[in-house]
JSON list of C-alpha atoms in Angstrom, two decimals:
[
{"chain": "J", "resi": 9, "resn": "UNK", "atom": "CA", "xyz": [27.23, -37.46, 13.97]},
{"chain": "J", "resi": 10, "resn": "UNK", "atom": "CA", "xyz": [26.97, -33.82, 15.00]},
{"chain": "J", "resi": 11, "resn": "UNK", "atom": "CA", "xyz": [29.97, -31.78, 13.90]},
{"chain": "J", "resi": 12, "resn": "UNK", "atom": "CA", "xyz": [31.36, -28.30, 14.39]},
{"chain": "J", "resi": 13, "resn": "UNK", "atom": "CA", "xyz": [31.57, -26.67, 10.97]},
{"chain": "J", "resi": 14, "resn": "UNK", "atom": "CA", "xyz": [34.84, -24.79, 10.52]},
{"chain": "J", "resi": 15, "resn": "UNK", "atom": "CA", "xyz": [35.29, -22.45, 7.56]},
{"chain": "J", "resi": 16, "resn": "UNK", "atom": "CA", "xyz": [38.32, -21.15, 5.78]},
{"chain": "J", "resi": 17, "resn": "UNK", "atom": "CA", "xyz": [37.87, -17.40, 5.18]},
{"chain": "J", "resi": 18, "resn": "UNK", "atom": "CA", "xyz": [39.55, -16.03, 2.03]},
{"chain": "J", "resi": 19, "resn": "UNK", "atom": "CA", "xyz": [37.85, -17.27, -1.14]},
{"chain": "J", "resi": 20, "resn": "UNK", "atom": "CA", "xyz": [35.72, -19.76, 0.80]},
{"chain": "J", "resi": 21, "resn": "UNK", "atom": "CA", "xyz": [33.49, -17.21, 2.57]},
{"chain": "J", "resi": 22, "resn": "UNK", "atom": "CA", "xyz": [34.75, -13.96, 1.10]},
{"chain": "J", "resi": 23, "resn": "UNK", "atom": "CA", "xyz": [35.11, -12.88, -2.52]},
{"chain": "J", "resi": 24, "resn": "UNK", "atom": "CA", "xyz": [38.70, -11.95, -3.27]},
{"chain": "J", "resi": 25, "resn": "UNK", "atom": "CA", "xyz": [37.79, -10.65, -6.73]},
{"chain": "J", "resi": 26, "resn": "UNK", "atom": "CA", "xyz": [37.03, -7.40, -4.88]},
{"chain": "J", "resi": 27, "resn": "UNK", "atom": "CA", "xyz": [40.81, -6.90, -4.94]},
{"chain": "J", "resi": 28, "resn": "UNK", "atom": "CA", "xyz": [40.88, -6.88, -8.75]},
{"chain": "J", "resi": 29, "resn": "UNK", "atom": "CA", "xyz": [40.66, -3.07, -9.11]},
{"chain": "J", "resi": 30, "resn": "UNK", "atom": "CA", "xyz": [43.85, -2.74, -7.05]},
{"chain": "J", "resi": 31, "resn": "UNK", "atom": "CA", "xyz": [45.69, -5.15, -9.33]},
{"chain": "J", "resi": 32, "resn": "UNK", "atom": "CA", "xyz": [44.30, -3.50, -12.44]},
{"chain": "J", "resi": 33, "resn": "UNK", "atom": "CA", "xyz": [45.67, -0.16, -11.27]},
{"chain": "J", "resi": 34, "resn": "UNK", "atom": "CA", "xyz": [49.06, -1.54, -10.27]},
{"chain": "J", "resi": 35, "resn": "UNK", "atom": "CA", "xyz": [49.64, -4.24, -12.87]},
{"chain": "J", "resi": 36, "resn": "UNK", "atom": "CA", "xyz": [47.25, -3.36, -15.68]},
{"chain": "J", "resi": 37, "resn": "UNK", "atom": "CA", "xyz": [45.33, -6.60, -15.30]},
{"chain": "J", "resi": 38, "resn": "UNK", "atom": "CA", "xyz": [43.18, -8.32, -12.68]},
{"chain": "J", "resi": 39, "resn": "UNK", "atom": "CA", "xyz": [45.17, -11.48, -13.46]},
{"chain": "J", "resi": 40, "resn": "UNK", "atom": "CA", "xyz": [47.87, -10.20, -11.16]},
{"chain": "J", "resi": 41, "resn": "UNK", "atom": "CA", "xyz": [45.72, -11.19, -8.19]},
{"chain": "J", "resi": 42, "resn": "UNK", "atom": "CA", "xyz": [45.92, -14.89, -9.04]},
{"chain": "J", "resi": 43, "resn": "UNK", "atom": "CA", "xyz": [49.67, -14.65, -9.60]},
{"chain": "J", "resi": 44, "resn": "UNK", "atom": "CA", "xyz": [50.07, -12.87, -6.27]},
{"chain": "J", "resi": 45, "resn": "UNK", "atom": "CA", "xyz": [48.01, -15.41, -4.31]},
{"chain": "J", "resi": 46, "resn": "UNK", "atom": "CA", "xyz": [49.91, -18.27, -5.96]},
{"chain": "J", "resi": 47, "resn": "UNK", "atom": "CA", "xyz": [53.19, -16.66, -4.93]},
{"chain": "J", "resi": 48, "resn": "UNK", "atom": "CA", "xyz": [51.85, -16.08, -1.42]},
{"chain": "J", "resi": 49, "resn": "UNK", "atom": "CA", "xyz": [50.88, -19.75, -1.14]},
{"chain": "J", "resi": 50, "resn": "UNK", "atom": "CA", "xyz": [54.35, -20.78, -2.31]},
{"chain": "J", "resi": 51, "resn": "UNK", "atom": "CA", "xyz": [55.95, -18.66, 0.40]},
{"chain": "J", "resi": 52, "resn": "UNK", "atom": "CA", "xyz": [53.98, -20.14, 3.27]},
{"chain": "J", "resi": 53, "resn": "UNK", "atom": "CA", "xyz": [54.44, -23.70, 1.95]},
{"chain": "J", "resi": 54, "resn": "UNK", "atom": "CA", "xyz": [58.20, -23.16, 1.74]},
{"chain": "J", "resi": 55, "resn": "UNK", "atom": "CA", "xyz": [58.04, -21.88, 5.31]},
{"chain": "J", "resi": 56, "resn": "UNK", "atom": "CA", "xyz": [56.33, -25.09, 6.40]},
{"chain": "J", "resi": 57, "resn": "UNK", "atom": "CA", "xyz": [58.90, -27.31, 4.72]},
{"chain": "J", "resi": 58, "resn": "UNK", "atom": "CA", "xyz": [61.83, -25.34, 6.15]},
{"chain": "J", "resi": 59, "resn": "UNK", "atom": "CA", "xyz": [60.26, -24.80, 9.60]},
{"chain": "J", "resi": 60, "resn": "UNK", "atom": "CA", "xyz": [60.40, -21.02, 9.22]},
{"chain": "J", "resi": 61, "resn": "UNK", "atom": "CA", "xyz": [57.28, -19.16, 10.30]},
{"chain": "J", "resi": 62, "resn": "UNK", "atom": "CA", "xyz": [56.44, -15.69, 8.97]},
{"chain": "J", "resi": 63, "resn": "UNK", "atom": "CA", "xyz": [53.09, -13.98, 9.65]},
{"chain": "J", "resi": 64, "resn": "UNK", "atom": "CA", "xyz": [50.61, -13.96, 6.80]},
{"chain": "J", "resi": 65, "resn": "UNK", "atom": "CA", "xyz": [50.57, -10.18, 6.37]},
{"chain": "J", "resi": 66, "resn": "UNK", "atom": "CA", "xyz": [54.35, -10.10, 5.92]},
{"chain": "J", "resi": 67, "resn": "UNK", "atom": "CA", "xyz": [54.20, -12.92, 3.40]},
{"chain": "J", "resi": 68, "resn": "UNK", "atom": "CA", "xyz": [51.39, -11.16, 1.54]},
{"chain": "J", "resi": 69, "resn": "UNK", "atom": "CA", "xyz": [53.50, -8.03, 1.22]},
{"chain": "J", "resi": 70, "resn": "UNK", "atom": "CA", "xyz": [56.58, -9.98, 0.19]},
{"chain": "J", "resi": 71, "resn": "UNK", "atom": "CA", "xyz": [54.64, -11.89, -2.48]},
{"chain": "J", "resi": 72, "resn": "UNK", "atom": "CA", "xyz": [53.28, -8.64, -3.86]},
{"chain": "J", "resi": 73, "resn": "UNK", "atom": "CA", "xyz": [56.77, -7.15, -4.12]},
{"chain": "J", "resi": 74, "resn": "UNK", "atom": "CA", "xyz": [57.99, -10.29, -5.86]},
{"chain": "J", "resi": 75, "resn": "UNK", "atom": "CA", "xyz": [55.23, -10.15, -8.45]},
{"chain": "J", "resi": 76, "resn": "UNK", "atom": "CA", "xyz": [55.93, -6.46, -9.05]},
{"chain": "J", "resi": 77, "resn": "UNK", "atom": "CA", "xyz": [59.63, -7.21, -9.55]},
{"chain": "J", "resi": 78, "resn": "UNK", "atom": "CA", "xyz": [58.82, -10.04, -11.98]},
{"chain": "J", "resi": 79, "resn": "UNK", "atom": "CA", "xyz": [56.65, -7.64, -13.97]},
{"chain": "J", "resi": 80, "resn": "UNK", "atom": "CA", "xyz": [59.26, -4.86, -13.68]},
{"chain": "J", "resi": 81, "resn": "UNK", "atom": "CA", "xyz": [56.73, -2.57, -12.05]},
{"chain": "J", "resi": 82, "resn": "UNK", "atom": "CA", "xyz": [57.69, 0.00, -9.45]},
{"chain": "J", "resi": 83, "resn": "UNK", "atom": "CA", "xyz": [55.65, -0.60, -6.31]},
{"chain": "J", "resi": 84, "resn": "UNK", "atom": "CA", "xyz": [55.77, 1.82, -3.39]},
{"chain": "J", "resi": 85, "resn": "UNK", "atom": "CA", "xyz": [55.45, 0.67, 0.20]},
{"chain": "J", "resi": 86, "resn": "UNK", "atom": "CA", "xyz": [52.18, 2.57, 0.44]},
{"chain": "J", "resi": 87, "resn": "UNK", "atom": "CA", "xyz": [50.73, 0.81, -2.60]},
{"chain": "J", "resi": 88, "resn": "UNK", "atom": "CA", "xyz": [51.69, -2.59, -1.25]},
{"chain": "J", "resi": 89, "resn": "UNK", "atom": "CA", "xyz": [50.26, -1.82, 2.17]},
{"chain": "J", "resi": 90, "resn": "UNK", "atom": "CA", "xyz": [46.99, -0.68, 0.58]},
{"chain": "J", "resi": 91, "resn": "UNK", "atom": "CA", "xyz": [46.51, -4.04, -1.15]},
{"chain": "J", "resi": 92, "resn": "UNK", "atom": "CA", "xyz": [47.23, -6.03, 2.01]},
{"chain": "J", "resi": 93, "resn": "UNK", "atom": "CA", "xyz": [44.91, -3.76, 4.00]},
{"chain": "J", "resi": 94, "resn": "UNK", "atom": "CA", "xyz": [42.16, -4.25, 1.41]},
{"chain": "J", "resi": 95, "resn": "UNK", "atom": "CA", "xyz": [42.02, -7.91, 2.45]},
{"chain": "J", "resi": 96, "resn": "UNK", "atom": "CA", "xyz": [40.10, -6.69, 5.50]},
{"chain": "J", "resi": 97, "resn": "UNK", "atom": "CA", "xyz": [37.34, -5.26, 3.30]},
{"chain": "J", "resi": 98, "resn": "UNK", "atom": "CA", "xyz": [36.21, -8.20, 1.20]},
{"chain": "J", "resi": 99, "resn": "UNK", "atom": "CA", "xyz": [32.50, -8.84, 0.60]},
{"chain": "J", "resi": 100, "resn": "UNK", "atom": "CA", "xyz": [30.99, -12.27, 1.21]},
{"chain": "J", "resi": 101, "resn": "UNK", "atom": "CA", "xyz": [30.12, -14.46, -1.75]},
{"chain": "J", "resi": 102, "resn": "UNK", "atom": "CA", "xyz": [26.48, -14.02, -2.73]},
{"chain": "J", "resi": 103, "resn": "UNK", "atom": "CA", "xyz": [25.19, -17.16, -1.02]},
{"chain": "J", "resi": 104, "resn": "UNK", "atom": "CA", "xyz": [27.49, -17.16, 2.02]},
{"chain": "J", "resi": 105, "resn": "UNK", "atom": "CA", "xyz": [25.13, -15.55, 4.51]},
{"chain": "J", "resi": 106, "resn": "UNK", "atom": "CA", "xyz": [22.19, -17.75, 3.54]},
{"chain": "J", "resi": 107, "resn": "UNK", "atom": "CA", "xyz": [24.35, -20.85, 3.93]},
{"chain": "J", "resi": 108, "resn": "UNK", "atom": "CA", "xyz": [25.54, -19.77, 7.38]},
{"chain": "J", "resi": 109, "resn": "UNK", "atom": "CA", "xyz": [21.99, -18.98, 8.44]},
{"chain": "J", "resi": 110, "resn": "UNK", "atom": "CA", "xyz": [20.80, -22.44, 7.35]},
{"chain": "J", "resi": 111, "resn": "UNK", "atom": "CA", "xyz": [23.55, -24.11, 9.36]},
{"chain": "J", "resi": 112, "resn": "UNK", "atom": "CA", "xyz": [22.95, -22.00, 12.46]},
{"chain": "J", "resi": 113, "resn": "UNK", "atom": "CA", "xyz": [19.23, -22.67, 12.30]},
{"chain": "J", "resi": 114, "resn": "UNK", "atom": "CA", "xyz": [20.08, -26.34, 11.90]},
{"chain": "J", "resi": 115, "resn": "UNK", "atom": "CA", "xyz": [21.80, -26.32, 15.28]},
{"chain": "J", "resi": 116, "resn": "UNK", "atom": "CA", "xyz": [25.45, -26.26, 14.26]},
{"chain": "J", "resi": 117, "resn": "UNK", "atom": "CA", "xyz": [28.26, -24.43, 16.00]},
{"chain": "J", "resi": 118, "resn": "UNK", "atom": "CA", "xyz": [30.28, -22.50, 13.40]},
{"chain": "J", "resi": 119, "resn": "UNK", "atom": "CA", "xyz": [33.88, -21.29, 13.52]},
{"chain": "J", "resi": 120, "resn": "UNK", "atom": "CA", "xyz": [36.56, -19.89, 11.22]},
{"chain": "J", "resi": 121, "resn": "UNK", "atom": "CA", "xyz": [40.15, -21.03, 10.77]},
{"chain": "J", "resi": 122, "resn": "UNK", "atom": "CA", "xyz": [42.42, -18.95, 8.57]},
{"chain": "J", "resi": 123, "resn": "UNK", "atom": "CA", "xyz": [46.09, -18.56, 7.75]},
{"chain": "J", "resi": 124, "resn": "UNK", "atom": "CA", "xyz": [45.64, -14.82, 8.23]},
{"chain": "J", "resi": 125, "resn": "UNK", "atom": "CA", "xyz": [46.21, -13.05, 11.52]},
{"chain": "J", "resi": 126, "resn": "UNK", "atom": "CA", "xyz": [43.49, -13.37, 14.14]},
{"chain": "J", "resi": 127, "resn": "UNK", "atom": "CA", "xyz": [42.71, -9.66, 14.45]},
{"chain": "J", "resi": 128, "resn": "UNK", "atom": "CA", "xyz": [42.63, -9.29, 10.66]},
{"chain": "J", "resi": 129, "resn": "UNK", "atom": "CA", "xyz": [40.33, -12.31, 10.32]},
{"chain": "J", "resi": 130, "resn": "UNK", "atom": "CA", "xyz": [37.94, -10.87, 12.90]},
{"chain": "J", "resi": 131, "resn": "UNK", "atom": "CA", "xyz": [37.97, -7.56, 11.04]},
{"chain": "J", "resi": 132, "resn": "UNK", "atom": "CA", "xyz": [37.19, -9.38, 7.79]},
{"chain": "J", "resi": 133, "resn": "UNK", "atom": "CA", "xyz": [34.21, -11.21, 9.24]},
{"chain": "J", "resi": 134, "resn": "UNK", "atom": "CA", "xyz": [32.90, -8.04, 10.88]},
{"chain": "J", "resi": 135, "resn": "UNK", "atom": "CA", "xyz": [33.26, -6.03, 7.68]},
{"chain": "J", "resi": 136, "resn": "UNK", "atom": "CA", "xyz": [31.37, -8.73, 5.77]},
{"chain": "J", "resi": 137, "resn": "UNK", "atom": "CA", "xyz": [28.54, -8.60, 8.33]},
{"chain": "J", "resi": 138, "resn": "UNK", "atom": "CA", "xyz": [28.94, -12.26, 9.28]},
{"chain": "J", "resi": 139, "resn": "UNK", "atom": "CA", "xyz": [30.14, -12.03, 12.89]},
{"chain": "J", "resi": 140, "resn": "UNK", "atom": "CA", "xyz": [26.79, -13.06, 14.40]},
{"chain": "J", "resi": 141, "resn": "UNK", "atom": "CA", "xyz": [26.99, -16.50, 12.76]},
{"chain": "J", "resi": 142, "resn": "UNK", "atom": "CA", "xyz": [30.27, -17.59, 14.32]},
{"chain": "J", "resi": 143, "resn": "UNK", "atom": "CA", "xyz": [31.00, -18.88, 17.80]},
{"chain": "J", "resi": 144, "resn": "UNK", "atom": "CA", "xyz": [34.76, -18.88, 17.45]},
{"chain": "J", "resi": 145, "resn": "UNK", "atom": "CA", "xyz": [37.54, -17.40, 15.28]},
{"chain": "J", "resi": 146, "resn": "UNK", "atom": "CA", "xyz": [40.95, -19.06, 15.02]},
{"chain": "J", "resi": 147, "resn": "UNK", "atom": "CA", "xyz": [44.19, -18.40, 13.20]},
{"chain": "J", "resi": 148, "resn": "UNK", "atom": "CA", "xyz": [47.00, -20.74, 12.18]},
{"chain": "J", "resi": 149, "resn": "UNK", "atom": "CA", "xyz": [49.32, -18.04, 13.50]},
{"chain": "J", "resi": 150, "resn": "UNK", "atom": "CA", "xyz": [48.34, -19.09, 17.03]},
{"chain": "J", "resi": 151, "resn": "UNK", "atom": "CA", "xyz": [50.49, -22.21, 16.55]},
{"chain": "J", "resi": 152, "resn": "UNK", "atom": "CA", "xyz": [52.93, -20.58, 14.10]},
{"chain": "J", "resi": 153, "resn": "UNK", "atom": "CA", "xyz": [52.23, -23.24, 11.48]},
{"chain": "J", "resi": 154, "resn": "UNK", "atom": "CA", "xyz": [50.21, -22.36, 8.42]},
{"chain": "J", "resi": 155, "resn": "UNK", "atom": "CA", "xyz": [47.61, -24.67, 6.98]},
{"chain": "J", "resi": 156, "resn": "UNK", "atom": "CA", "xyz": [47.84, -27.33, 5.55]},
{"chain": "J", "resi": 157, "resn": "UNK", "atom": "CA", "xyz": [50.10, -28.44, 8.42]},
{"chain": "J", "resi": 158, "resn": "UNK", "atom": "CA", "xyz": [48.21, -30.60, 10.92]},
{"chain": "J", "resi": 159, "resn": "UNK", "atom": "CA", "xyz": [48.79, -28.26, 13.86]},
{"chain": "J", "resi": 160, "resn": "UNK", "atom": "CA", "xyz": [46.15, -25.62, 13.03]},
{"chain": "J", "resi": 161, "resn": "UNK", "atom": "CA", "xyz": [43.40, -28.20, 12.65]},
{"chain": "J", "resi": 162, "resn": "UNK", "atom": "CA", "xyz": [44.41, -29.97, 15.86]},
{"chain": "J", "resi": 163, "resn": "UNK", "atom": "CA", "xyz": [44.51, -26.60, 17.62]},
{"chain": "J", "resi": 164, "resn": "UNK", "atom": "CA", "xyz": [40.99, -25.91, 16.34]},
{"chain": "J", "resi": 165, "resn": "UNK", "atom": "CA", "xyz": [39.74, -29.19, 17.78]},
{"chain": "J", "resi": 166, "resn": "UNK", "atom": "CA", "xyz": [41.36, -28.41, 21.12]},
{"chain": "J", "resi": 167, "resn": "UNK", "atom": "CA", "xyz": [39.95, -24.88, 21.29]},
{"chain": "J", "resi": 168, "resn": "UNK", "atom": "CA", "xyz": [36.49, -26.08, 20.30]},
{"chain": "J", "resi": 169, "resn": "UNK", "atom": "CA", "xyz": [36.59, -28.95, 22.78]},
{"chain": "J", "resi": 170, "resn": "UNK", "atom": "CA", "xyz": [35.93, -31.68, 20.22]},
{"chain": "J", "resi": 171, "resn": "UNK", "atom": "CA", "xyz": [37.85, -34.49, 18.56]},
{"chain": "J", "resi": 172, "resn": "UNK", "atom": "CA", "xyz": [39.29, -33.73, 15.11]},
{"chain": "J", "resi": 173, "resn": "UNK", "atom": "CA", "xyz": [36.78, -36.15, 13.63]},
{"chain": "J", "resi": 174, "resn": "UNK", "atom": "CA", "xyz": [33.97, -33.98, 14.97]},
{"chain": "J", "resi": 175, "resn": "UNK", "atom": "CA", "xyz": [35.09, -31.05, 12.80]},
{"chain": "J", "resi": 176, "resn": "UNK", "atom": "CA", "xyz": [34.00, -30.64, 9.19]},
{"chain": "J", "resi": 177, "resn": "UNK", "atom": "CA", "xyz": [36.40, -28.27, 7.47]},
{"chain": "J", "resi": 178, "resn": "UNK", "atom": "CA", "xyz": [34.85, -26.26, 4.63]},
{"chain": "J", "resi": 179, "resn": "UNK", "atom": "CA", "xyz": [37.31, -24.78, 2.16]},
{"chain": "J", "resi": 180, "resn": "UNK", "atom": "CA", "xyz": [37.78, -23.68, -1.45]},
{"chain": "J", "resi": 181, "resn": "UNK", "atom": "CA", "xyz": [41.39, -24.89, -1.54]},
{"chain": "J", "resi": 182, "resn": "UNK", "atom": "CA", "xyz": [42.60, -28.42, -2.21]},
{"chain": "J", "resi": 183, "resn": "UNK", "atom": "CA", "xyz": [45.56, -27.94, 0.14]},
{"chain": "J", "resi": 184, "resn": "UNK", "atom": "CA", "xyz": [43.15, -27.05, 2.97]},
{"chain": "J", "resi": 185, "resn": "UNK", "atom": "CA", "xyz": [41.05, -30.14, 2.27]},
{"chain": "J", "resi": 186, "resn": "UNK", "atom": "CA", "xyz": [44.18, -32.32, 2.25]},
{"chain": "J", "resi": 187, "resn": "UNK", "atom": "CA", "xyz": [45.50, -30.81, 5.47]},
{"chain": "J", "resi": 188, "resn": "UNK", "atom": "CA", "xyz": [42.22, -31.18, 7.31]},
{"chain": "J", "resi": 189, "resn": "UNK", "atom": "CA", "xyz": [41.83, -34.78, 6.15]},
{"chain": "J", "resi": 190, "resn": "UNK", "atom": "CA", "xyz": [45.38, -35.60, 7.28]},
{"chain": "J", "resi": 191, "resn": "UNK", "atom": "CA", "xyz": [44.53, -34.21, 10.72]},
{"chain": "J", "resi": 192, "resn": "UNK", "atom": "CA", "xyz": [41.47, -36.48, 10.93]},
{"chain": "J", "resi": 193, "resn": "UNK", "atom": "CA", "xyz": [38.77, -33.94, 10.14]},
{"chain": "J", "resi": 194, "resn": "UNK", "atom": "CA", "xyz": [35.81, -34.44, 7.84]},
{"chain": "J", "resi": 195, "resn": "UNK", "atom": "CA", "xyz": [35.90, -32.15, 4.81]},
{"chain": "J", "resi": 196, "resn": "UNK", "atom": "CA", "xyz": [33.68, -30.22, 2.40]},
{"chain": "J", "resi": 197, "resn": "UNK", "atom": "CA", "xyz": [34.96, -28.53, -0.76]},
{"chain": "J", "resi": 198, "resn": "UNK", "atom": "CA", "xyz": [33.32, -25.49, -2.33]},
{"chain": "J", "resi": 199, "resn": "UNK", "atom": "CA", "xyz": [34.46, -25.18, -5.94]},
{"chain": "J", "resi": 200, "resn": "UNK", "atom": "CA", "xyz": [34.75, -21.44, -6.32]},
{"chain": "J", "resi": 201, "resn": "UNK", "atom": "CA", "xyz": [35.49, -20.19, -9.87]},
{"chain": "J", "resi": 202, "resn": "UNK", "atom": "CA", "xyz": [38.81, -21.58, -11.00]},
{"chain": "J", "resi": 203, "resn": "UNK", "atom": "CA", "xyz": [39.04, -24.05, -8.12]},
{"chain": "J", "resi": 204, "resn": "UNK", "atom": "CA", "xyz": [39.07, -27.80, -8.69]},
{"chain": "J", "resi": 205, "resn": "UNK", "atom": "CA", "xyz": [40.01, -30.72, -6.48]},
{"chain": "J", "resi": 206, "resn": "UNK", "atom": "CA", "xyz": [43.41, -32.35, -6.69]},
{"chain": "J", "resi": 207, "resn": "UNK", "atom": "CA", "xyz": [42.84, -35.52, -8.72]},
{"chain": "J", "resi": 208, "resn": "UNK", "atom": "CA", "xyz": [45.75, -37.18, -6.89]},
{"chain": "J", "resi": 209, "resn": "UNK", "atom": "CA", "xyz": [44.70, -36.04, -3.41]},
{"chain": "J", "resi": 210, "resn": "UNK", "atom": "CA", "xyz": [42.07, -37.12, -0.90]},
{"chain": "J", "resi": 211, "resn": "UNK", "atom": "CA", "xyz": [38.49, -36.70, -2.06]},
{"chain": "J", "resi": 212, "resn": "UNK", "atom": "CA", "xyz": [36.37, -34.35, 0.05]},
{"chain": "J", "resi": 213, "resn": "UNK", "atom": "CA", "xyz": [33.54, -35.84, 2.03]},
{"chain": "J", "resi": 214, "resn": "UNK", "atom": "CA", "xyz": [31.13, -33.34, 0.48]},
{"chain": "J", "resi": 215, "resn": "UNK", "atom": "CA", "xyz": [31.45, -31.10, -2.56]},
{"chain": "J", "resi": 216, "resn": "UNK", "atom": "CA", "xyz": [29.49, -28.39, -4.38]},
{"chain": "J", "resi": 217, "resn": "UNK", "atom": "CA", "xyz": [30.07, -25.24, -6.41]},
{"chain": "J", "resi": 218, "resn": "UNK", "atom": "CA", "xyz": [28.25, -23.05, -3.86]},
{"chain": "J", "resi": 219, "resn": "UNK", "atom": "CA", "xyz": [27.89, -22.86, -0.11]},
{"chain": "J", "resi": 220, "resn": "UNK", "atom": "CA", "xyz": [24.10, -22.95, -0.11]},
{"chain": "J", "resi": 221, "resn": "UNK", "atom": "CA", "xyz": [24.01, -26.40, -1.64]},
{"chain": "J", "resi": 222, "resn": "UNK", "atom": "CA", "xyz": [26.88, -27.49, 0.59]},
{"chain": "J", "resi": 223, "resn": "UNK", "atom": "CA", "xyz": [24.94, -26.34, 3.64]},
{"chain": "J", "resi": 224, "resn": "UNK", "atom": "CA", "xyz": [22.00, -28.52, 2.59]},
{"chain": "J", "resi": 225, "resn": "UNK", "atom": "CA", "xyz": [24.37, -31.46, 2.17]},
{"chain": "J", "resi": 226, "resn": "UNK", "atom": "CA", "xyz": [25.82, -30.86, 5.64]},
{"chain": "J", "resi": 227, "resn": "UNK", "atom": "CA", "xyz": [22.34, -30.64, 7.13]},
{"chain": "J", "resi": 228, "resn": "UNK", "atom": "CA", "xyz": [21.51, -34.00, 5.60]},
{"chain": "J", "resi": 229, "resn": "UNK", "atom": "CA", "xyz": [24.75, -35.63, 6.73]},
{"chain": "J", "resi": 230, "resn": "UNK", "atom": "CA", "xyz": [25.91, -34.11, 10.02]},
{"chain": "J", "resi": 231, "resn": "UNK", "atom": "CA", "xyz": [22.77, -32.73, 11.64]},
{"chain": "J", "resi": 232, "resn": "UNK", "atom": "CA", "xyz": [22.81, -32.67, 15.46]},
{"chain": "J", "resi": 233, "resn": "UNK", "atom": "CA", "xyz": [21.07, -35.72, 16.82]},
{"chain": "J", "resi": 234, "resn": "UNK", "atom": "CA", "xyz": [22.11, -38.00, 13.97]}
]
């Protein structure tokens, strides 16, 4: 069956290791980036459970301040804002553009769905030089429910004019795969460095350690006309 291919943005398409120099300057180690993103994820998941919505950029700043406090590091507002702003200037992973080109040439409609703000997500894709590959950009903030809640995936299906089962969600995060599956979407997991699937969670429909190979799998499975 033909599907719309919907991509997560941070880590899936774009390489967040570009933020490492910021964390090295502020925290003395690039490892602070992983701690920060883990704290950020905790904040939005707590928001889901408690039905409290806070925009991604605010959560990102709060998580950064929390990590600085844990490490007993003085962090100015300007330093924190610089890190959050740097999210808009991430490069694509090496094989991202080739994978998107393969899928576009294969006849697929492509879209993005991120927990980040919509304007920031568009700026990210433009900075990475990928805007020509996508037909639609969407943000979980449009429904004020972060992924992996069902609402963002259902919103994506509605905006794209398809059933949830006609979406294949591509992500580098197990929580994104689980959320998409719970909403009725097909899934594809890209195992970026340090990312593995949840052994107790739903298995992705497709899986690879790079987007190029995943694109070939999608072409063989979901190609228009099948």
